[in-house]
GROMACS .gro file of C-alpha atoms in nm:
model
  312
    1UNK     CA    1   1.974  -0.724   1.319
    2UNK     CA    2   2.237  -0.731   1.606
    3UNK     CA    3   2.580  -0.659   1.638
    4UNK     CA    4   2.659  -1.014   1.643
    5UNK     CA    5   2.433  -1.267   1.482
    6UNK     CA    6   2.459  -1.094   1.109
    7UNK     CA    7   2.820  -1.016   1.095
    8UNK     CA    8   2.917  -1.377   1.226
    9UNK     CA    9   2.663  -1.475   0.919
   10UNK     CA   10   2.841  -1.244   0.679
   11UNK     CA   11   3.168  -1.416   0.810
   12UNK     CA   12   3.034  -1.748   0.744
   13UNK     CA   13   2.919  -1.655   0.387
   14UNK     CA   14   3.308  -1.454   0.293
   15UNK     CA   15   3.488  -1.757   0.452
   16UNK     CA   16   3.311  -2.057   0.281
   17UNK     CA   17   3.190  -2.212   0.640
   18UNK     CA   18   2.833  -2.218   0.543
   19UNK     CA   19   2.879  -2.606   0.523
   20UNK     CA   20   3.029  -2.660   0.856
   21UNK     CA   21   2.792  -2.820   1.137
   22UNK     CA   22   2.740  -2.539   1.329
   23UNK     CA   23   2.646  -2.311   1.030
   24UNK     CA   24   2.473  -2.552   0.816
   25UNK     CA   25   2.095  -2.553   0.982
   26UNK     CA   26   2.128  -2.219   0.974
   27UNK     CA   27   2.201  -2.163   0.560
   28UNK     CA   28   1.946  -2.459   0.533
   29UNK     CA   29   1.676  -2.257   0.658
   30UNK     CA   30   1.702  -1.986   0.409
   31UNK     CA   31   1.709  -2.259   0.095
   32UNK     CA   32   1.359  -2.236   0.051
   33UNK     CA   33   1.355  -1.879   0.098
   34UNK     CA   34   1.610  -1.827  -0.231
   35UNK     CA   35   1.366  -2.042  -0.407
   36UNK     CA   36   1.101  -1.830  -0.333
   37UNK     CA   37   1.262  -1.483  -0.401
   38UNK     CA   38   1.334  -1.640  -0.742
   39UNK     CA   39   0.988  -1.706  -0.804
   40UNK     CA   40   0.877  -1.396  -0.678
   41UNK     CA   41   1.097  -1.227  -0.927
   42UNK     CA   42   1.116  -0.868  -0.761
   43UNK     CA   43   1.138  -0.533  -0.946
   44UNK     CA   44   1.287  -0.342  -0.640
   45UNK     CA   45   1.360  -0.427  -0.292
   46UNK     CA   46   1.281  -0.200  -0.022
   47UNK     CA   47   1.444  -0.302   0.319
   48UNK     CA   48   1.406  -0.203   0.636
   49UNK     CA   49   1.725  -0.219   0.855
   50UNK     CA   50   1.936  -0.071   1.095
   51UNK     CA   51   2.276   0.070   1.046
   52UNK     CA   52   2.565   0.027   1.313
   53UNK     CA   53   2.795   0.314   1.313
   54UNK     CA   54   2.881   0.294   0.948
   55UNK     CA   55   2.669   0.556   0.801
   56UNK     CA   56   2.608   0.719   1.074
   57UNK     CA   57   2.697   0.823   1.461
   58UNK     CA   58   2.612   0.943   1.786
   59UNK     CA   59   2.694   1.241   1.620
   60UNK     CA   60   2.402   1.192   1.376
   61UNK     CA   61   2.127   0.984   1.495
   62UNK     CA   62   1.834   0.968   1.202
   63UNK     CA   63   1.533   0.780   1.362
   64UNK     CA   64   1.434   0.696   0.975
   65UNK     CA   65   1.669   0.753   0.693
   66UNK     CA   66   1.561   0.644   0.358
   67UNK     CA   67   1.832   0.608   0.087
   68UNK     CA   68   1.764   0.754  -0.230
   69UNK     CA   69   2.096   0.739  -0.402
   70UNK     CA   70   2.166   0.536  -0.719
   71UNK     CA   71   2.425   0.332  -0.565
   72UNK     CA   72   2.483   0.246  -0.214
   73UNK     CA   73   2.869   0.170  -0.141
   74UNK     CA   74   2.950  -0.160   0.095
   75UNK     CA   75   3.080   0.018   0.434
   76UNK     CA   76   3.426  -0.057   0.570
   77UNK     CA   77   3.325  -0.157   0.960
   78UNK     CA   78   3.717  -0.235   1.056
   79UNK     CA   79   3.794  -0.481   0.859
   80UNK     CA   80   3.755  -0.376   0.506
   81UNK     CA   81   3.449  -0.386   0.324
   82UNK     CA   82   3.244  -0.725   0.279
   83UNK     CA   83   3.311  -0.891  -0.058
   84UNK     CA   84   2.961  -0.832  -0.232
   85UNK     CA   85   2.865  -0.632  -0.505
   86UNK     CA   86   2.733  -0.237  -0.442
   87UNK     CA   87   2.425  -0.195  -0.362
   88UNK     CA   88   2.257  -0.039  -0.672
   89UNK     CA   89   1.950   0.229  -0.615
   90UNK     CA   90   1.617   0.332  -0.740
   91UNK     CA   91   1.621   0.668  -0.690
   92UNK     CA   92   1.277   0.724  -0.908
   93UNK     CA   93   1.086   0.551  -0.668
   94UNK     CA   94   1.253   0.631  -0.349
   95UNK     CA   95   1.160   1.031  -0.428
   96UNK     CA   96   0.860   0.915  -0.498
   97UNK     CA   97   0.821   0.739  -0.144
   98UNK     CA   98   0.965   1.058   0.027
   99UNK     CA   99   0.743   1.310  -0.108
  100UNK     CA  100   0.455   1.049  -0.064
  101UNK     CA  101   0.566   0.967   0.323
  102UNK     CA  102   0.626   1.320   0.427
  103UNK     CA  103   0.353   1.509   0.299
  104UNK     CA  104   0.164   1.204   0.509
  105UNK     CA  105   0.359   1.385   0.772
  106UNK     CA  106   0.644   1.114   0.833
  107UNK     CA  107   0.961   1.364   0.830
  108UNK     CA  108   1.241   1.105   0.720
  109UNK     CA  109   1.574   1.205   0.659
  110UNK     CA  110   1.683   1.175   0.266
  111UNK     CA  111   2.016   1.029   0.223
  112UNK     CA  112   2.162   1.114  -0.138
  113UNK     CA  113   2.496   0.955  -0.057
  114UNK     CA  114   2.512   0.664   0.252
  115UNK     CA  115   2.750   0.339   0.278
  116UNK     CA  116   2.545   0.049   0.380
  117UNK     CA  117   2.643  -0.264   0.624
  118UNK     CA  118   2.607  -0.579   0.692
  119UNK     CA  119   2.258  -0.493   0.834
  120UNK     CA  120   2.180  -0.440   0.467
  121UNK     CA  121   2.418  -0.669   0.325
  122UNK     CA  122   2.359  -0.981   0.504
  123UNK     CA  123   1.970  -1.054   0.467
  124UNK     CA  124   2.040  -0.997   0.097
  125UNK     CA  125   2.272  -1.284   0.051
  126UNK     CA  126   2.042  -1.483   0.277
  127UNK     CA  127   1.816  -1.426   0.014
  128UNK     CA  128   2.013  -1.399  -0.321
  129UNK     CA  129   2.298  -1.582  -0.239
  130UNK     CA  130   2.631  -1.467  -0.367
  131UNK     CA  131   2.575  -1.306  -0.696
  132UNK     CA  132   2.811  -1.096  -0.877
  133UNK     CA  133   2.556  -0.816  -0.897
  134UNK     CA  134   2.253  -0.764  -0.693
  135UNK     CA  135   1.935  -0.914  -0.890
  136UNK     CA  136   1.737  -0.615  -0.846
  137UNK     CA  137   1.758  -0.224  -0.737
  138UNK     CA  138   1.737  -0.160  -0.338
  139UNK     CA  139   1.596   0.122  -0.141
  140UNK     CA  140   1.736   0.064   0.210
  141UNK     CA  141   1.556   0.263   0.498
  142UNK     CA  142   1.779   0.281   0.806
  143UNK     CA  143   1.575   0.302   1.122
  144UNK     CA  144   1.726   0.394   1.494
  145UNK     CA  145   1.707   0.147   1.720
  146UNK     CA  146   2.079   0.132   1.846
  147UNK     CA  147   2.042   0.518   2.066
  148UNK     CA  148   1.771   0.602   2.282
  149UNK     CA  149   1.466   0.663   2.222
  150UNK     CA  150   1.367   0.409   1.929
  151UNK     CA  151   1.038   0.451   1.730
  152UNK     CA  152   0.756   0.294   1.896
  153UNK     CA  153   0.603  -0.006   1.729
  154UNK     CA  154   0.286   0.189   1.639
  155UNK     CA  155   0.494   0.430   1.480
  156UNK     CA  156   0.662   0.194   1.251
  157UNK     CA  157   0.319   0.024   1.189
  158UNK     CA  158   0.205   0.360   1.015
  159UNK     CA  159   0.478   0.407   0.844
  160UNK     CA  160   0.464   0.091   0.736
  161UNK     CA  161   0.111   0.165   0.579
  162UNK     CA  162   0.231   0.513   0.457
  163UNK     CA  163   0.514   0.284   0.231
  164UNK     CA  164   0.236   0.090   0.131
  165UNK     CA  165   0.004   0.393   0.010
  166UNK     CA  166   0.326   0.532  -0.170
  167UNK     CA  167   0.458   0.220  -0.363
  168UNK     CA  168   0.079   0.127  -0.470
  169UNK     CA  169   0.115   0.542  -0.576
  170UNK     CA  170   0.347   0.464  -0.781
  171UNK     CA  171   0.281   0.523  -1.195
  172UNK     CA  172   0.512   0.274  -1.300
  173UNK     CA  173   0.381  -0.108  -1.220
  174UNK     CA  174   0.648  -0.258  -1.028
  175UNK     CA  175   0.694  -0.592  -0.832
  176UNK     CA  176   0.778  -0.487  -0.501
  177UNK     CA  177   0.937  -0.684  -0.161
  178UNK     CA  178   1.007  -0.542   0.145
  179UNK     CA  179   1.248  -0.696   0.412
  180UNK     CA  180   1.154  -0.634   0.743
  181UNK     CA  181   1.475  -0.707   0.984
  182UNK     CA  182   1.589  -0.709   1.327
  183UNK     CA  183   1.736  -0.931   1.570
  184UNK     CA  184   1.459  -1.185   1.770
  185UNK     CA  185   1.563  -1.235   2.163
  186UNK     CA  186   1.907  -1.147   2.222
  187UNK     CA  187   2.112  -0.983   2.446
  188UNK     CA  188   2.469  -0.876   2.465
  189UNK     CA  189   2.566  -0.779   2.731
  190UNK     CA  190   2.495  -0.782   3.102
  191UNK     CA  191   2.357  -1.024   3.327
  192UNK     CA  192   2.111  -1.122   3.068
  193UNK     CA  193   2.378  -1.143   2.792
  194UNK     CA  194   2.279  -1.482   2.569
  195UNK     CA  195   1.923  -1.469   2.660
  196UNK     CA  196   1.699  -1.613   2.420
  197UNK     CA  197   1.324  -1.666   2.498
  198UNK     CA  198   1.196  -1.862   2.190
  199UNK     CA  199   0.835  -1.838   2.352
  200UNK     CA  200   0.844  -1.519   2.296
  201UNK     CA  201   1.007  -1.509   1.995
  202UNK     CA  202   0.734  -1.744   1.843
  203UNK     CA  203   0.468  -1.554   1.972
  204UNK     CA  204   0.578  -1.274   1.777
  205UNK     CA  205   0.603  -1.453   1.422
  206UNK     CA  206   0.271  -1.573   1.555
  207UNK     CA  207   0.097  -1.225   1.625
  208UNK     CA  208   0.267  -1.101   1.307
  209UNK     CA  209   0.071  -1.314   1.061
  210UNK     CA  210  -0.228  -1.287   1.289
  211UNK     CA  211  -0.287  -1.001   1.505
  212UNK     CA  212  -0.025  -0.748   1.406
  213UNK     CA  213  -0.231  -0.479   1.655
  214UNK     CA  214  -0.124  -0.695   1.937
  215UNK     CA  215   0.233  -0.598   1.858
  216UNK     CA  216   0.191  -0.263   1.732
  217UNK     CA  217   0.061  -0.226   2.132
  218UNK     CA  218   0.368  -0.341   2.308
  219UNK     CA  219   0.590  -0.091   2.482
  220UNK     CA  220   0.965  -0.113   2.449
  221UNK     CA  221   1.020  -0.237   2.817
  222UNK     CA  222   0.813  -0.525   2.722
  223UNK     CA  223   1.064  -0.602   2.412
  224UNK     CA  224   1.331  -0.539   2.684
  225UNK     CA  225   1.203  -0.735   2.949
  226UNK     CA  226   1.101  -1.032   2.733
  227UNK     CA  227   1.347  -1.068   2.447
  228UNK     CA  228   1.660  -0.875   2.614
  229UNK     CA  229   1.831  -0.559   2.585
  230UNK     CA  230   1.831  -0.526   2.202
  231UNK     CA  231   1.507  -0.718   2.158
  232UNK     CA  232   1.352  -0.356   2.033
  233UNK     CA  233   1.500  -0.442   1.713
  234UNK     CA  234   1.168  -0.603   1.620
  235UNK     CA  235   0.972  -0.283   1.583
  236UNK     CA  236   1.130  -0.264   1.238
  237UNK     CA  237   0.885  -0.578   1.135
  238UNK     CA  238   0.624  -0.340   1.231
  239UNK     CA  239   0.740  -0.161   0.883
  240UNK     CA  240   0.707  -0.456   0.677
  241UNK     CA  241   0.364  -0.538   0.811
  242UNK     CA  242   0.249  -0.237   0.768
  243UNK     CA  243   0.311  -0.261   0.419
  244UNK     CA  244   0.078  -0.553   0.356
  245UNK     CA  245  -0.229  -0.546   0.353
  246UNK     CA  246  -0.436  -0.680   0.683
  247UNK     CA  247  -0.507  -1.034   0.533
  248UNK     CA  248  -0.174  -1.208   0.469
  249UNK     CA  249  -0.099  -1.578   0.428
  250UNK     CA  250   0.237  -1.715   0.587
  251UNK     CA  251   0.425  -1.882   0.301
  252UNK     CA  252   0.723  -2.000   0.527
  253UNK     CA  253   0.883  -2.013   0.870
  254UNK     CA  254   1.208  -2.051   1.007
  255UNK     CA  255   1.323  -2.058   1.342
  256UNK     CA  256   1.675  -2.199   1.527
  257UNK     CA  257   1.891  -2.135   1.819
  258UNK     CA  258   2.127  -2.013   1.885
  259UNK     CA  259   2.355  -1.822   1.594
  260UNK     CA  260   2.622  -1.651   1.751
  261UNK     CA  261   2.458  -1.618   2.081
  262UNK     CA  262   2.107  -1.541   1.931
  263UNK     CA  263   1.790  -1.665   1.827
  264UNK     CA  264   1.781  -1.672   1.402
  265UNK     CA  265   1.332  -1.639   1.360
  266UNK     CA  266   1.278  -1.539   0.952
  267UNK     CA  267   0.907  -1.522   0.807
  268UNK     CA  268   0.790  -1.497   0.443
  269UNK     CA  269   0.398  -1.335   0.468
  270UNK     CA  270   0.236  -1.255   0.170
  271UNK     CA  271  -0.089  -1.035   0.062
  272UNK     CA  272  -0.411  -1.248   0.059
  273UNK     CA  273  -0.525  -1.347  -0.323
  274UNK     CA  274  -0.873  -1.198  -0.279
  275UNK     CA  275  -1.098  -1.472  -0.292
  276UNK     CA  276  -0.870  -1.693  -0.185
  277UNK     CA  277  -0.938  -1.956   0.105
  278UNK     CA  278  -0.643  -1.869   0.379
  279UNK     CA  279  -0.381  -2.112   0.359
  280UNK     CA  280  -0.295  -2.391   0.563
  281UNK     CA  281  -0.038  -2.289   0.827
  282UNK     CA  282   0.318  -2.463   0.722
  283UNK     CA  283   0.482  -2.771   0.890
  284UNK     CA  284   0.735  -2.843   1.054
  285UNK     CA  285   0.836  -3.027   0.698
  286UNK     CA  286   0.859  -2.659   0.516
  287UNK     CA  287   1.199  -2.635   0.706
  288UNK     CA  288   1.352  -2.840   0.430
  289UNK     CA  289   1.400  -2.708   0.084
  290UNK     CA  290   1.045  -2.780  -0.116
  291UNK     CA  291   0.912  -2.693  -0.428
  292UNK     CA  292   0.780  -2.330  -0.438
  293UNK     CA  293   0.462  -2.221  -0.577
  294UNK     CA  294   0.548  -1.862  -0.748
  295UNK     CA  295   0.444  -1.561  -0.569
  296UNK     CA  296   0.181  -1.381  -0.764
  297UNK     CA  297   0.269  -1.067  -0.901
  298UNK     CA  298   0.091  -0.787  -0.756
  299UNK     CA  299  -0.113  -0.505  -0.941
  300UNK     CA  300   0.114  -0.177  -0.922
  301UNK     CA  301   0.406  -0.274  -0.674
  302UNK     CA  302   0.228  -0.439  -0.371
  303UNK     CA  303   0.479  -0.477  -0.089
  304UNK     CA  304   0.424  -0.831   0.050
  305UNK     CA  305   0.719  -0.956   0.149
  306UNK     CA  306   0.933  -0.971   0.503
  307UNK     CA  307   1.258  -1.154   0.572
  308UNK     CA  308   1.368  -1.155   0.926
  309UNK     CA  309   1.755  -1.173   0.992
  310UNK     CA  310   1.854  -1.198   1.324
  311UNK     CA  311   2.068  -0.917   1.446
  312UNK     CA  312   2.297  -0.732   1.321
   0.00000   0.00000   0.00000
């Protein structure tokens, strides 16, 4: 997420302009995503986000704060708080994750009480819609990559896997999905600002699916010299696919430029059936809204799931 892409969504969403031309491709990738988070039917939603000066400051810079609170209030960033409903918690499993994920030796900072933004609040309606109450229970996990230094993409990987190992932990059986967000190529300011190199950007969604290591290897300059100044936002994808297991299928693409100066790239990967022959890589015809085959339910909450906003 990026301070500009997801907050000119939001806007779009709160002001009804989700119809107009320049908005419309946009909301009419995510169509077939809604389908599909209705099929999947999730118990809980873990997401992976970053927050922008809402929860916390330079004061207070958390490189991974997981939220295990029972309800998340919508931050005011200026302008009042965004007309959607509070985020509700799961604090069982979110103290589960912590003690699970630090004793693996991943120190996270616990948040009992923390406002969430449009970092949080965005990819949810891109998913959901505009309900008057949240389908499901959220555990948001905030993750630094506004203040130097970031976490390094192999550092997100593992705790990506750690998630994993604590949600499949879990005694209750729950249908898990985790969002994995972050602006694609962007950059705001400078004299890069409005950079956008879909190459890259494709290569990415590309390695993601199919050779996560390859990514989990990149330094930050590399994000910086290749997708722009904030480009390190897609480390946090790291987290989702490191909650899946090695073998995923890509259910569904999406990829457009620009959206408020930025490149929009959102991917829907999902655990391999074992047994199953790999799927057929989707078309340029997925764009448009299709009939969804339901996402299997997982044995004990398997985290399969990623949703890519861009920026925040």
């Amino acid at each position: 997420m990026r301070p500009r892409t997801l907050p000119a969504i939001g806007a779009a969403i709160d002001n009804h302009r989700t119809g107009e031309p320049y908005w419309q491709r946009v909301f009419e990738g995510f169509e077939r995503s809604k389908e599909w988070m209705r099929n999947a039917k999730p118990d809980v939603c873990f997401v992976v986000y970053n927050d922008h000066a809402s929860a916390f400051s330079v004061d207070m810079i958390p490189t991974f704060a997981l939220g295990t609170a029972t309800e998340f209030p919508i931050a005011d960033e200026g302008w009042g708080p965004r007309p959607v409903p509070v985020v509700k918690g799961h604090p069982e499993l979110a103290a589960h994750i912590a003690q699970s994920v630090i004793l693996d030796e991943f120190d996270l900072t616990l948040c009992n009480k923390m406002e969430v933004d449009h970092g949080l609040t965005v990819p949810l309606n891109l998913m959901f819609g505009s309900p008057k109450e949240w389908p499901c229970p959220i555990i948001p996990l905030a993750v630094n990559v506004v203040m130097y230094p970031p976490p390094t993409g192999h550092r997100c990987y593992m705790l990506g896997k750690a998630i994993k190992k604590a949600i499949e932990s879990y005694p209750e059986d729950l249908n898990v999905v985790v969002f994995g967000t972050g602006g694609m190529s962007h950059q705001i300011s400078g004299q890069r600002a409005g950079l956008i190199n879909s190459k890259f950007d494709h290569a990415f969604l590309d390695n993601l699916t199919k050779d996560p290591q390859k990514l989990v290897r990149m330094e930050h300059l590399e994000y910086m010299r290749e997708a722009g100044a904030e480009g390190v936002e897609m480390v946090m994808w790291l987290i989702m696919r490191g909650a899946l297991d090695d073998k995923v299928d890509e259910t569904y693409r999406f990829y457009t430029v620009p959206a408020s100066n930025t490149a929009v790239g959102h991917i829907i990967l999902e655990n391999r059936v074992k047994g199953a022959k790999k799927a057929a890589k989707p078309t340029a015809k997925a764009k448009k809204p299709a009939a969804k085959k339901a996402a299997p339910k997982l044995k004990r909450a398997a985290a399969r799931q990623k949703i890519q906003r861009v920026r925040s």
